[in-house]
Amino acid sequence: MLEPTIGLEIHIQLQTRSKMFCSCKNSYGDPPNTNICPVCLGHPGTLPVLNWEAVKLATKLALALNCKVNMESYFARKNYFYPDLPKGYQITQYKNPLAEDGFIELRNGKKIRIERLHIEEDSGKSIHTEDGTLIDFNRCGVPLAEIVTKPDISSPEEALFFLQFLRKIAVYTGVSDADMEKGNMRCDANLSLKQEGSKKMGTKTEVKNLNSFKFLSKALKYEIQRQKKILEQGGKIHLETRGFDSKKGVTFLMRSKEEAHDYRYFPEPDLPPLKLADSFIQEIKNSMPELHWQKEERFMREFGLDRKTAEVLCAEKEIGNFFEETVKFYGKPKELANWTKTEVLELWNQGLKIRPESLGTLLKIVDDGKLSRLKAKEVLEEMASSGKSPEIIMEERELSQISDEKKLRVTVEEIIKENPDKVEKYRKGKKGLMGFFIGEAMKRTEGRANPKLLNKILGEALKNGE
Ligand code: ZN
Ligand code: MN
């Protein structure tokens, strides 16, 4: 049996105000080529000045990933020619990176080790059009953390878990939005197959630009099958870089080993060694917020939630915070969790937000029997889109449950009068017809009849004359 060995390389943009070596704005989505200067355009005679905020954020990420932070690390030049790299080299770290030897732990206790975490600058962005290629240098010089794992991952599912874990850590620490859609987090994967149980690794291929969680898992699954087929037919895997065609769902050859770049790394002469003080590390440790997995465990402990629910609530930092805020207004965490992980999350994914106190009020109204759950969902949707309070929406829509006995009795009498045959059958013993009467009453009250009261009144009215 052949089993896969997978390693990941992930680039995460650091959420600094300015770029890594100049004071240009680090901002996504601005008009092309508006956040640029001679430094990030690589004009001769300019010198880089290190942005300490980038070092801080990268160190925070490294510590959250259990890495050992090097008190002294170095910058290096990685030389290659590409239109979106105006200097002709990238400032990165090669030997002696910022941090090494980290790990994350899977649910089953297995560890995925992190080989290194280093900082480097991003390149510009090429935009391919029908008429040619355009270049936007706004991204040029934006700080990145690059994280390289050991080949400890043994399935596409584990790879996905790792990437999602990393995204949550980046968001919880405030280091990055880690939004793959915006390219704030990008992933490459190395994959090889070996005989199960064997120590001897197979030849690997690298798959580039897996820019969504879905693509990562699709590309790995495809690449496993592709390599398997070749090896089973007695063929050989070649060391090569491949791309992923997301439309066709296949990987394709980008360049072979012979075409591989020689980056001619050498120490960056324009930057001194990066030296960190103990107090700097201590300060970052002290400012470390609660991480997603810690929040999950606390939610299970404090609110009695099951693991799955806690995971769903904590997957997005904002949702977890929202839940916790709302518990203060509505003290039934399990009931609240059910609403949050379904209705609230669905609205949130559409960009709609609800105030904690409004949801708390709404759920109390439901508990008091003044509004049915079904109607409560409608109210919730309007709360999210209009920002109105539940009471106002209920008043405007005349949604409150009818608990007025006189009103319901009139409706019930109408139904009995209009359906003499069914009433007779019911009175002769066909009790299943109760469902018909309830349905009819709900229709006539637009679902607003208080079910308990309706049952009582119907029961009494039908009994008369039995
Ligand atoms: Zn600049
Ligand atoms: Mn890199």
Coordinates of N, CA, C and O and ligand atoms in Angstrom, one line a residue, residues 19-25 35-42 137-138 140-141, ligand 1:
K19 N 4.3 49.2 4.9 CA 5.0 48.0 4.3 C 6.2 47.7 5.1 O 6.5 48.3 6.1
M20 N 6.9 46.6 4.7 CA 8.0 46.1 5.5 C 9.2 46.9 5.6 O 9.9 47.0 6.6
F21 N 9.5 47.6 4.5 CA 10.8 48.4 4.4 C 10.6 49.8 4.0 O 11.6 50.5 3.8
C22 N 9.4 50.3 3.9 CA 9.1 51.7 3.6 C 7.8 52.1 4.3 O 7.2 51.3 4.9
S23 N 7.5 53.4 4.1 CA 6.3 53.9 4.9 C 5.0 53.9 4.0 O 4.0 54.4 4.4
C24 N 5.0 53.2 2.9 CA 3.8 53.1 2.0 C 2.8 52.3 2.8 O 3.1 51.5 3.6
K25 N 1.5 52.7 2.5 CA 0.4 52.0 3.2 C 0.3 50.6 2.8 O 0.5 50.2 1.6
N35 N 0.0 53.0 -3.8 CA 0.8 52.9 -2.5 C 2.2 52.4 -2.9 O 2.6 51.3 -2.6
I36 N 2.9 53.3 -3.5 CA 4.3 53.0 -4.0 C 5.2 54.1 -3.7 O 4.8 55.3 -3.6
C37 N 6.5 53.8 -3.6 CA 7.6 54.8 -3.5 C 8.9 54.3 -4.0 O 9.0 53.1 -4.4
P38 N 9.9 55.1 -4.1 CA 11.2 54.6 -4.7 C 11.7 53.4 -4.0 O 12.4 52.5 -4.6
V39 N 11.5 53.2 -2.6 CA 12.0 52.1 -1.9 C 11.4 50.8 -2.4 O 12.1 49.8 -2.8
C40 N 10.0 50.7 -2.4 CA 9.4 49.5 -2.7 C 9.4 49.2 -4.3 O 9.1 48.1 -4.7
L41 N 9.7 50.3 -5.0 CA 9.9 50.1 -6.5 C 11.3 49.7 -6.8 O 11.7 49.5 -8.0
G42 N 12.2 49.7 -5.8 CA 13.6 49.3 -6.0 C 14.4 50.2 -6.8 O 15.3 49.8 -7.5
F137 N 1.9 47.4 -8.3 CA 3.0 47.3 -7.3 C 2.5 47.6 -5.9 O 3.3 47.6 -5.0
N138 N 1.2 47.8 -5.7 CA 0.8 48.1 -4.3 C 1.2 47.0 -3.3 O 1.4 47.3 -2.2
C140 N 3.8 45.2 -3.5 CA 5.2 45.0 -3.4 C 5.8 45.5 -2.1 O 5.6 46.7 -1.7
G141 N 6.4 44.7 -1.3 CA 7.0 45.1 -0.1 C 6.1 44.9 1.1 O 6.4 45.3 2.2
Ligands
ZN1 ZN 7.1 52.1 -0.6

